[in-house]
mmCIF file of C-alpha atoms in Angstrom:
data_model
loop_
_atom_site.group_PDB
_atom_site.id
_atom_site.type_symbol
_atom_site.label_atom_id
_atom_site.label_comp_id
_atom_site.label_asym_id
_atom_site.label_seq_id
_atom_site.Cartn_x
_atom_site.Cartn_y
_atom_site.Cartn_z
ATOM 1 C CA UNK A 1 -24.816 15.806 -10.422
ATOM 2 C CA UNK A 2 -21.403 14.229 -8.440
ATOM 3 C CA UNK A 3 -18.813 13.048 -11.002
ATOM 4 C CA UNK A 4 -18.974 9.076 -11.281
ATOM 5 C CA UNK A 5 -15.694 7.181 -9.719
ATOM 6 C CA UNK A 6 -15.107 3.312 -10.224
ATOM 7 C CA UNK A 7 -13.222 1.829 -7.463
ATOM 8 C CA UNK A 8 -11.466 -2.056 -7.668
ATOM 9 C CA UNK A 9 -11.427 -2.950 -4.678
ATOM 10 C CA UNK A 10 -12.801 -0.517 -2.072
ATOM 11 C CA UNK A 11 -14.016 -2.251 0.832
ATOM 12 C CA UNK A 12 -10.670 -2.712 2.992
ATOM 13 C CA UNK A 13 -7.731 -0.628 3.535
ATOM 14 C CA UNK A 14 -6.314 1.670 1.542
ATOM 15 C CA UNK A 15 -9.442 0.843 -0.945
ATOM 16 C CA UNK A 16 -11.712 1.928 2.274
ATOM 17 C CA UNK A 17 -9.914 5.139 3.176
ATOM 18 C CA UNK A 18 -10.009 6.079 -0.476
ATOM 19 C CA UNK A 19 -13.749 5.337 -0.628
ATOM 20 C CA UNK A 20 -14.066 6.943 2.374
ATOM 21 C CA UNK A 21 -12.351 10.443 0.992
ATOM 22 C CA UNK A 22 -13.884 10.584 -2.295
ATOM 23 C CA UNK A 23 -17.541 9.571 -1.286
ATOM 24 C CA UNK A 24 -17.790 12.935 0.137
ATOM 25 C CA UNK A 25 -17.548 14.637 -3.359
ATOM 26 C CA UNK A 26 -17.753 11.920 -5.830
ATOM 27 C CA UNK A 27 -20.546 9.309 -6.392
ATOM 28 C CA UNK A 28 -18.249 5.810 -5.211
ATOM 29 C CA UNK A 29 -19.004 2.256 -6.741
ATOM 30 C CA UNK A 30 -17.060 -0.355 -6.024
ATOM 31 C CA UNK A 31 -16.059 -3.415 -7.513
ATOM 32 C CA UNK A 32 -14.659 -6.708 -5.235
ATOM 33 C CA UNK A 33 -15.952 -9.959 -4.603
ATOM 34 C CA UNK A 34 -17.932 -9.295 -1.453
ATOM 35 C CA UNK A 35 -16.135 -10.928 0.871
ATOM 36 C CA UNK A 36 -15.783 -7.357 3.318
ATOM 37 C CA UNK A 37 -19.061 -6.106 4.881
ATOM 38 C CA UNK A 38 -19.933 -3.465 2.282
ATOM 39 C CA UNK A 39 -18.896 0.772 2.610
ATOM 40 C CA UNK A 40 -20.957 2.927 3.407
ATOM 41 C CA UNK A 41 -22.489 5.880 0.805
ATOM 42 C CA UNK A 42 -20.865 3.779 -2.176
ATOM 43 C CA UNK A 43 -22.691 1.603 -4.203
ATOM 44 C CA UNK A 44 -20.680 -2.079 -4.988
ATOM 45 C CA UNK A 45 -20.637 -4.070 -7.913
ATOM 46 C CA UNK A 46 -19.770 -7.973 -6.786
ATOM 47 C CA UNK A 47 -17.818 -9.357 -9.418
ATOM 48 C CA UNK A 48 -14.447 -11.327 -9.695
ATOM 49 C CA UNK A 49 -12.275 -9.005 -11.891
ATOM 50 C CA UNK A 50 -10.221 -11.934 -12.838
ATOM 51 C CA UNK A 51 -13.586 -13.233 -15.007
ATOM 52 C CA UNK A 52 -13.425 -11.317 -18.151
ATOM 53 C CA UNK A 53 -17.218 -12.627 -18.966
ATOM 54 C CA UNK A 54 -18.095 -11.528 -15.415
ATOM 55 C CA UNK A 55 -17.047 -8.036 -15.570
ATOM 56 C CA UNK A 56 -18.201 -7.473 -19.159
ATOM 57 C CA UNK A 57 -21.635 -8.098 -17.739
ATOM 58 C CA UNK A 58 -21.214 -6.013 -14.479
ATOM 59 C CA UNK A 59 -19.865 -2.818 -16.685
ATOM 60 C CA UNK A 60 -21.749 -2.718 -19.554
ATOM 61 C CA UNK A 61 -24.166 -0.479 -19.038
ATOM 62 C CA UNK A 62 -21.955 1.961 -16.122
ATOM 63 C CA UNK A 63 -20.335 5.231 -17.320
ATOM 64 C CA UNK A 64 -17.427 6.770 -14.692
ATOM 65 C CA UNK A 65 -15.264 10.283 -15.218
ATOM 66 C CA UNK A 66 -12.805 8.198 -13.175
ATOM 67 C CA UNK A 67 -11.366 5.003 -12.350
ATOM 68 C CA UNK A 68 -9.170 3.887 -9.315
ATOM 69 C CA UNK A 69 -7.260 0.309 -9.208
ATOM 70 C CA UNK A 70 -6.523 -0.266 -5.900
ATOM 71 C CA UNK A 71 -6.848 -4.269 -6.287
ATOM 72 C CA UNK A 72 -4.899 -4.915 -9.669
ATOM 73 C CA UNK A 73 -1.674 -6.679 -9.034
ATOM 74 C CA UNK A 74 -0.291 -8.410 -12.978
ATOM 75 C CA UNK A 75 -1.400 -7.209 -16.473
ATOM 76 C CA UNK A 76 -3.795 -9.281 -17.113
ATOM 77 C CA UNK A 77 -6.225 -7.814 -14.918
ATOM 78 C CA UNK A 78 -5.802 -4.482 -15.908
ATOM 79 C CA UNK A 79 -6.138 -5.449 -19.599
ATOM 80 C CA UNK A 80 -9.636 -7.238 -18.438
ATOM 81 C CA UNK A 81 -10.774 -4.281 -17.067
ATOM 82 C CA UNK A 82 -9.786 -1.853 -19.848
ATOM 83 C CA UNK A 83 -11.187 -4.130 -21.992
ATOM 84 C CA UNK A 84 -14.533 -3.865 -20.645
ATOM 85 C CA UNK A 85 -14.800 -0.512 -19.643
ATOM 86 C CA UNK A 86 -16.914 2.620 -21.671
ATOM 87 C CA UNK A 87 -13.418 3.961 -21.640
ATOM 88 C CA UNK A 88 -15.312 7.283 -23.797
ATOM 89 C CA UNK A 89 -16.710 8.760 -20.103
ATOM 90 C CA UNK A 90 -13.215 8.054 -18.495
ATOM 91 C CA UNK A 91 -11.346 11.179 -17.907
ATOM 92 C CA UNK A 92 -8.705 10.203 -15.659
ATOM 93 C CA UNK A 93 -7.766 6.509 -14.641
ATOM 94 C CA UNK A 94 -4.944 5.682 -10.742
ATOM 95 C CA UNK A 95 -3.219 2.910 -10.573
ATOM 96 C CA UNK A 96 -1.780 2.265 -7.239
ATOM 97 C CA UNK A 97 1.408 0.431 -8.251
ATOM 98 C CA UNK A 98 4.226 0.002 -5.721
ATOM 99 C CA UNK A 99 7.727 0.623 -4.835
ATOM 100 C CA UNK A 100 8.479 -2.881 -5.011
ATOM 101 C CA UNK A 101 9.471 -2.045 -8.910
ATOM 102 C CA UNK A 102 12.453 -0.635 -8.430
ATOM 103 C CA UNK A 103 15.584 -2.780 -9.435
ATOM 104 C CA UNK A 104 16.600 -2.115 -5.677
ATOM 105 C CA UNK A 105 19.475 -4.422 -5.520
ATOM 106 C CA UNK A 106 21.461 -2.208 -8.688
ATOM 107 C CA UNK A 107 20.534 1.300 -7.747
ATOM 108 C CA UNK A 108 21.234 4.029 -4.679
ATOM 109 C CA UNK A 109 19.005 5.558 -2.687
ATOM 110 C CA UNK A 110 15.946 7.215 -2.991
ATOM 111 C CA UNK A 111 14.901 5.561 -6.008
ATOM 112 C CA UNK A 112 13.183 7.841 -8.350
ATOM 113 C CA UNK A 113 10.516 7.547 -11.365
ATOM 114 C CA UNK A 114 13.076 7.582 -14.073
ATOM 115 C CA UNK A 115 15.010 4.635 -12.184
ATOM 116 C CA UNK A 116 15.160 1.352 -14.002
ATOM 117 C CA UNK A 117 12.710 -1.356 -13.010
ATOM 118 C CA UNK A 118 13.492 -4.733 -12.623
ATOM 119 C CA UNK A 119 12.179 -7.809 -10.875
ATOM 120 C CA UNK A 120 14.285 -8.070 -7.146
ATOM 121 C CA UNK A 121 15.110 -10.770 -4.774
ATOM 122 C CA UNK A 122 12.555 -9.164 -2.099
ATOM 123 C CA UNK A 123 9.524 -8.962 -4.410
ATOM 124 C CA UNK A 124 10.200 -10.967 -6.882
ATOM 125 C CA UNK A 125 6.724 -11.697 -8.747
ATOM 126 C CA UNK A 126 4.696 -8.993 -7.405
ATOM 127 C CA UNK A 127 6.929 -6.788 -7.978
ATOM 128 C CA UNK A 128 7.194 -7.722 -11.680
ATOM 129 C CA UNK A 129 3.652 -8.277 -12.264
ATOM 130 C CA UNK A 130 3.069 -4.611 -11.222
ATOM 131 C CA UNK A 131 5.823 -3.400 -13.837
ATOM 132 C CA UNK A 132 4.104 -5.872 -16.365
ATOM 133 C CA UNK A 133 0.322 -4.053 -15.448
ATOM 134 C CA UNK A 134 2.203 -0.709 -15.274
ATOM 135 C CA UNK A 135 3.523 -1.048 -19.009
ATOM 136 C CA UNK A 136 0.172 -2.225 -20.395
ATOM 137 C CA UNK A 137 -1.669 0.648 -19.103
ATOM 138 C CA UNK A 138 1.028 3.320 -20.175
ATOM 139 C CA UNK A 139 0.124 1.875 -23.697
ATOM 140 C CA UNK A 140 -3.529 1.760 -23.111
ATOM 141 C CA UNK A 141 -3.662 5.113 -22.224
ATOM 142 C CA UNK A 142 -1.155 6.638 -25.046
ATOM 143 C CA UNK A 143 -3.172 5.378 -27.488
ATOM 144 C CA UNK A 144 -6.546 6.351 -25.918
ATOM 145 C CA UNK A 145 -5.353 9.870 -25.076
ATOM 146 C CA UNK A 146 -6.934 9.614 -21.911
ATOM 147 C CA UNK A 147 -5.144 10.810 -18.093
ATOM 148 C CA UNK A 148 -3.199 8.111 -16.358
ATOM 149 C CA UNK A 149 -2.254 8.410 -12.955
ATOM 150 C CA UNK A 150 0.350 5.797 -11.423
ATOM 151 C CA UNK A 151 1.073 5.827 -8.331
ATOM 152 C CA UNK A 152 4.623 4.089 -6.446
ATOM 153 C CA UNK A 153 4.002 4.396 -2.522
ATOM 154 C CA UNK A 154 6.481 2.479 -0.106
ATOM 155 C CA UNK A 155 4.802 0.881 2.757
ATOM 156 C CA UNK A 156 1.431 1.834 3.242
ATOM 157 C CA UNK A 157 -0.216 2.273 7.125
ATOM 158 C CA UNK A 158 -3.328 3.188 8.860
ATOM 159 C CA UNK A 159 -5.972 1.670 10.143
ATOM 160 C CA UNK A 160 -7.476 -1.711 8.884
ATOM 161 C CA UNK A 161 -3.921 -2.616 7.470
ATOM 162 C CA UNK A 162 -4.246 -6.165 6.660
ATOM 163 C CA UNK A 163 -0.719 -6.877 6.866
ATOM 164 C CA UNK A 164 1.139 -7.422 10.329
ATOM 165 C CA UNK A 165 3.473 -4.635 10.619
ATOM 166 C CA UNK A 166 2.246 -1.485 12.682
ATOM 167 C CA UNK A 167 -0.076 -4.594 14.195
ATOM 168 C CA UNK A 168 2.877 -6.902 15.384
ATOM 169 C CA UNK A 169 4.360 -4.201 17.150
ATOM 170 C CA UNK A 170 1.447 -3.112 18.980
ATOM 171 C CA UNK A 171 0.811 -6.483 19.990
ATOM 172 C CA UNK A 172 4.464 -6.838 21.007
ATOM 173 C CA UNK A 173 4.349 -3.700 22.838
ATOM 174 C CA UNK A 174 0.971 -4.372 24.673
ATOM 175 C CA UNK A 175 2.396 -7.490 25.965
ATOM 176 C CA UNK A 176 5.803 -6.394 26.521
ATOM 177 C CA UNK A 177 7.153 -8.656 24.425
ATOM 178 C CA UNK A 178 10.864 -8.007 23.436
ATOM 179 C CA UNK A 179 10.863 -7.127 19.622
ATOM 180 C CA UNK A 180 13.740 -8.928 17.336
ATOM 181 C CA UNK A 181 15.442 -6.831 15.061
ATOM 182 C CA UNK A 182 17.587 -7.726 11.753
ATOM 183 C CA UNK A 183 21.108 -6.579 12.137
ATOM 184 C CA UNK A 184 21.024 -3.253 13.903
ATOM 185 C CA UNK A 185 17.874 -2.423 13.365
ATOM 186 C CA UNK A 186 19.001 0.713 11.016
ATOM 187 C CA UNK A 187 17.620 -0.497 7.832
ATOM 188 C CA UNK A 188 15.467 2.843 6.386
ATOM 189 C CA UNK A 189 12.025 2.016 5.617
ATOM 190 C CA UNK A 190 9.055 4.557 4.200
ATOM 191 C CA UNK A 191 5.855 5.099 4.498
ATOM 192 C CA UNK A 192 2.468 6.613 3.946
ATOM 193 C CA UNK A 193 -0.756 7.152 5.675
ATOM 194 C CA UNK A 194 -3.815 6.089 4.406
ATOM 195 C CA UNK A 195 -5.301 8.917 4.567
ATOM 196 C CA UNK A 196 -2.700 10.869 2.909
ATOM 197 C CA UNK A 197 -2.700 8.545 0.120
ATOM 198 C CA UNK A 198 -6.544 8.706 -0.658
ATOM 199 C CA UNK A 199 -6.028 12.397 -0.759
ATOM 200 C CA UNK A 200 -3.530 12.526 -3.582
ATOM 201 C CA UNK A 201 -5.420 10.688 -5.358
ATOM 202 C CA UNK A 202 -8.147 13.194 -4.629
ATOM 203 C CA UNK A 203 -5.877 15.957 -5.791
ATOM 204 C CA UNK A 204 -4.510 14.223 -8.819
ATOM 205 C CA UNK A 205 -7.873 13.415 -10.268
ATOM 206 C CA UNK A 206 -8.728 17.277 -10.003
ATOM 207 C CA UNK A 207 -5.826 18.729 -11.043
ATOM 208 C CA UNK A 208 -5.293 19.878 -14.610
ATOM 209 C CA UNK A 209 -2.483 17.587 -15.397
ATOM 210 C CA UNK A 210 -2.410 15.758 -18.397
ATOM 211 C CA UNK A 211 -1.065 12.543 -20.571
ATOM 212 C CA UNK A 212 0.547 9.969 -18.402
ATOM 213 C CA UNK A 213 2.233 10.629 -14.691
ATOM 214 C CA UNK A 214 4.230 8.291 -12.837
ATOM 215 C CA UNK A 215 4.403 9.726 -8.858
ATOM 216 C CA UNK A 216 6.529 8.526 -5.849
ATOM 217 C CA UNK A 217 4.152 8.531 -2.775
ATOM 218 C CA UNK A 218 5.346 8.736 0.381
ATOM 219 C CA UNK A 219 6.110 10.554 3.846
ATOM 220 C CA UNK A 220 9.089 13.111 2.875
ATOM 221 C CA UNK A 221 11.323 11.397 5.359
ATOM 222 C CA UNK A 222 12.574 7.966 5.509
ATOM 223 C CA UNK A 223 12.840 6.427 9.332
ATOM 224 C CA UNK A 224 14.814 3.634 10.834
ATOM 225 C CA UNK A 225 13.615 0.596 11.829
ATOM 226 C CA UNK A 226 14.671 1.058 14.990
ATOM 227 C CA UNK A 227 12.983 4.533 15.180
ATOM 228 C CA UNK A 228 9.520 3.448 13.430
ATOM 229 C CA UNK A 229 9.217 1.006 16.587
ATOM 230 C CA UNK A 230 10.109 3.536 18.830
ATOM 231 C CA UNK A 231 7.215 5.979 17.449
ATOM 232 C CA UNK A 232 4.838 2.921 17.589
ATOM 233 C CA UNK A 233 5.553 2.712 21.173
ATOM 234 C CA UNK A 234 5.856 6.581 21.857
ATOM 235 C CA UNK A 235 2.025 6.343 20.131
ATOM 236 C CA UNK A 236 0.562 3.996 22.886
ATOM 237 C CA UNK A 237 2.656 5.251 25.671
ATOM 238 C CA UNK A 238 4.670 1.943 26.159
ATOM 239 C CA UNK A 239 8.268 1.522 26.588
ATOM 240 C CA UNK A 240 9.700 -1.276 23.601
ATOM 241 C CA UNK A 241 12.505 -3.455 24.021
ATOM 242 C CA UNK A 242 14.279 -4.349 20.896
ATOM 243 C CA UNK A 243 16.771 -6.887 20.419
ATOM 244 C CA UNK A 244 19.079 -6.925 17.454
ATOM 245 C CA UNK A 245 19.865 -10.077 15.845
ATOM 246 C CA UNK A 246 22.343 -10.934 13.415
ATOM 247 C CA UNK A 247 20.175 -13.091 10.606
ATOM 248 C CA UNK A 248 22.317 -13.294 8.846
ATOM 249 C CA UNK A 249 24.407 -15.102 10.263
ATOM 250 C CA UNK A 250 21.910 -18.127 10.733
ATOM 251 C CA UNK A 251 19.227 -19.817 8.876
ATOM 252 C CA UNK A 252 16.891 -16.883 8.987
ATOM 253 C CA UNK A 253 15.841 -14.567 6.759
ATOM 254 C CA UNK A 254 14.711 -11.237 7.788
ATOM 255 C CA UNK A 255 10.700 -11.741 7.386
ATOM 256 C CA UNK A 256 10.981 -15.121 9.158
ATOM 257 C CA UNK A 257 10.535 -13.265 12.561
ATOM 258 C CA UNK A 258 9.966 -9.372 11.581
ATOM 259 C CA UNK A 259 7.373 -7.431 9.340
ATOM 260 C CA UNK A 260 9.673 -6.156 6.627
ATOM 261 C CA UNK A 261 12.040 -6.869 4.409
ATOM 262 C CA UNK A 262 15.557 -5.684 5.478
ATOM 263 C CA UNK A 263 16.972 -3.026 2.752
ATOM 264 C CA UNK A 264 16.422 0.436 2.374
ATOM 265 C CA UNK A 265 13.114 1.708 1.037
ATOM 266 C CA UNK A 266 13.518 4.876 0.248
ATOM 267 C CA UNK A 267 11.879 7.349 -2.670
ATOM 268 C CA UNK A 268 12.423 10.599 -3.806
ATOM 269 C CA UNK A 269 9.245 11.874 -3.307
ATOM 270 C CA UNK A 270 9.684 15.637 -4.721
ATOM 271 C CA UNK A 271 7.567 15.277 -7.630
ATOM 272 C CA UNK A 272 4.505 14.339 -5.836
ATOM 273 C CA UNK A 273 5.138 17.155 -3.044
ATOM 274 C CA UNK A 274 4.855 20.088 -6.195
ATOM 275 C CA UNK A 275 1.636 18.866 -6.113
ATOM 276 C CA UNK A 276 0.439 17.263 -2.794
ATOM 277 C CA UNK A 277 2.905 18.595 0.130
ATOM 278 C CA UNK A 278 0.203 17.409 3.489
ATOM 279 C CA UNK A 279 1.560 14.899 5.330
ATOM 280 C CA UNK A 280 -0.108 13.506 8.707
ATOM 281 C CA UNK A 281 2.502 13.703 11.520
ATOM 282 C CA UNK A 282 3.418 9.755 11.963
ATOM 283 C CA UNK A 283 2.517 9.870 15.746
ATOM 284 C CA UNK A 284 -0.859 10.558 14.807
ATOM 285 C CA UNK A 285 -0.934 8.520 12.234
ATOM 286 C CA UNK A 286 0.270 5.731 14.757
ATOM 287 C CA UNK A 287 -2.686 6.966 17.238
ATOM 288 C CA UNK A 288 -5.267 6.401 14.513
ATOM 289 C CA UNK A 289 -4.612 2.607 13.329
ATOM 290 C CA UNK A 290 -3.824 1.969 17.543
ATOM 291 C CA UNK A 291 -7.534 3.171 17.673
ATOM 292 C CA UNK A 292 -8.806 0.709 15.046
ATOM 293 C CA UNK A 293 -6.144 -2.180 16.312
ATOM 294 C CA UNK A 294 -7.613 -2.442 19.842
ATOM 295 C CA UNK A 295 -11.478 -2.879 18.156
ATOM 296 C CA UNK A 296 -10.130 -5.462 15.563
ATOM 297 C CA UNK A 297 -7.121 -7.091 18.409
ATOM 298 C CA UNK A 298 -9.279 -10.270 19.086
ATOM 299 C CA UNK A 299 -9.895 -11.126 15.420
ATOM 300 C CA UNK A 300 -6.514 -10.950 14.367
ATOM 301 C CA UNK A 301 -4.402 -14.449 13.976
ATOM 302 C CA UNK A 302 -0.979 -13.844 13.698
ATOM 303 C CA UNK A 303 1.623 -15.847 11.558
ATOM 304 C CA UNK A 304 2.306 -19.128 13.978
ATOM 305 C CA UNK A 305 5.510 -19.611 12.396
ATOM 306 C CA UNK A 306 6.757 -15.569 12.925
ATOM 307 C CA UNK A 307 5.483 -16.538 16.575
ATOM 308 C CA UNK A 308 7.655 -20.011 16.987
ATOM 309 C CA UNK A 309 10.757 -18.346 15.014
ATOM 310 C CA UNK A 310 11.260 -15.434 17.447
ATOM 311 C CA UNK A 311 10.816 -17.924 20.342
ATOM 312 C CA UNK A 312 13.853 -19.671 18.794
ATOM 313 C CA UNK A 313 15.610 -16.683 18.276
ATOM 314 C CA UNK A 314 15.378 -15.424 22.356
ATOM 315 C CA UNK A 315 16.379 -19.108 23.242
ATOM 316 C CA UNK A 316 19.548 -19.226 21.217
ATOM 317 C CA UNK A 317 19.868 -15.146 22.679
ATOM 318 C CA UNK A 318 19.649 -16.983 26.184
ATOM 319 C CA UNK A 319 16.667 -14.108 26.276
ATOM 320 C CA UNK A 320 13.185 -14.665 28.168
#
């Protein structure tokens, strides 16, 4: 009989490719609200975890040797969930925290797990809401003597990636569109497949480690911004044209009219890599959410106001 695995969230993104990766060896429910047509070989709970009645009544009569939050973003969820979980059959539980933790603006580069956390000007509450869920399961766990897995990845791609980054360029790209840069376009930036991620997690939840692990995830080398648009348009065979642009100089800020936030991202990802060393090549990678962009192209709306700010920008560039 497969080994049980409870999955918030599960039915887009990174929640999908993990569903995706463990279905194959595990028995997958999932837990969301519905709102995504549902996964396939996974069974799904539809419940709001933000209704502690709600989820009381969805869980109380489920047993799982694992648990993966993909969806939790502040404490209070993840004490909700806790709360109402047979915690007895739980062997191991993954929280997918972030990278947005680290009290970027204070330390050097790559930030590792013992770095100090604070809230930063870039994240500001998310970021702090994942320290605040972070803390309350590292004394959840202690005290339950049970496996906790969290997990810090930088920026997270692949197909189905709800947020406009690999997207916007390949948009950009496919109609030649020139592509505004902050500054010189040399800001470092990180990132992980999908894919990649969902088999960590894999490996984690079936290795023999114990007590409470905090893991950087990520690709082992950071990449400019510069060169990350280059490989998106090396991935579709297009030629980009990138113009840099001095923000701050004006009234912009760097997310007004590009995908990320301008400072260097980078983690120290050698703890993870004792473990978990696989990494897709980034090209292919690139290749793969291309694939899934040009099925989903026609659905996705992007952000008017990105649009109408780097019009603004090329006008006061004298640039067509």
């Amino acid at each position: 009989m497969n080994q049980k695995v409870l999955l918030m969230g599960g039915s887009y993104f990174i929640g999908k490719k993990i569903a995706d990766v463990l279905s194959k060896e595990y028995s997958v429910t999932v837990l969301n609200r519905g709102t995504k047509p549902k996964s396939e070989n996974v069974e799904t709970i539809i419940c709001d975890r933000n209704d502690s009645q709600a989820m009381k009544i969805a869980l109380s009569e489920k047993h799982f040797d694992f648990v993966i939050d993909v969806s939790g973003t502040n404490a209070e969820q993840s004490k909700i969930l806790c709360e109402n979980l047979n915690l007895e059959s739980v062997k191991s539980f993954v929280f997918i925290s972030s990278s947005a933790v680290y009290d970027v603006e204070h330390l050097n580069t790559p930030f590792s797990e013992n770095d100090f956390l604070a809230e930063n000007k870039y994240w500001t509450d998310y970021g702090t809401n994942k320290i605040e869920a972070e803390n309350y399961l590292i004394k959840n766990f202690d005290k339950a003597d049970k496996n906790l897995f969290i997990l810090r990845p930088p920026y997270v791609y692949g197909e189905n990636n709800y947020a406009q980054r690999e997207s916007f360029i390949f948009e950009h790209l496919l109609k030649d569109k020139p592509i505004i840069v902050p500054n010189n376009g040399e800001t470092k930036l990180q990132f992980i497949y999908s894919g990649d991620l969902a088999n960590i997690i894999k490996t984690l939840i079936q290795s023999n480690l114990s007590g409470i692990n905090i893991f950087n995830v990520g690709n082992k080398k950071p990449i400019t911004i510069n060169a990350w648009i280059m490989a998106c348009a090396n991935a579709i065979g297009k030629k980009a044209k990138i113009i840099c642009f001095d923000y701050e100089a004006s009234s912009y800020s760097a997310r007004d009219f590009f995908p990320f936030f301008d400072y260097n991202n980078v983690l120290d990802v050698n703890k993870i890599n004792e473990i978990y060393s696989q990494e897709t090549p980034f090209i292919d990678g690139l290749k793969i959410a291309f694939e899934q962009f040009l099925k989903d192209r026609d659905n996705i709306i992007f952000k008017p106001n990105v649009i109408k700010n780097e019009e603004n920008i090329l006008k006061s560039q004298n640039i067509n």
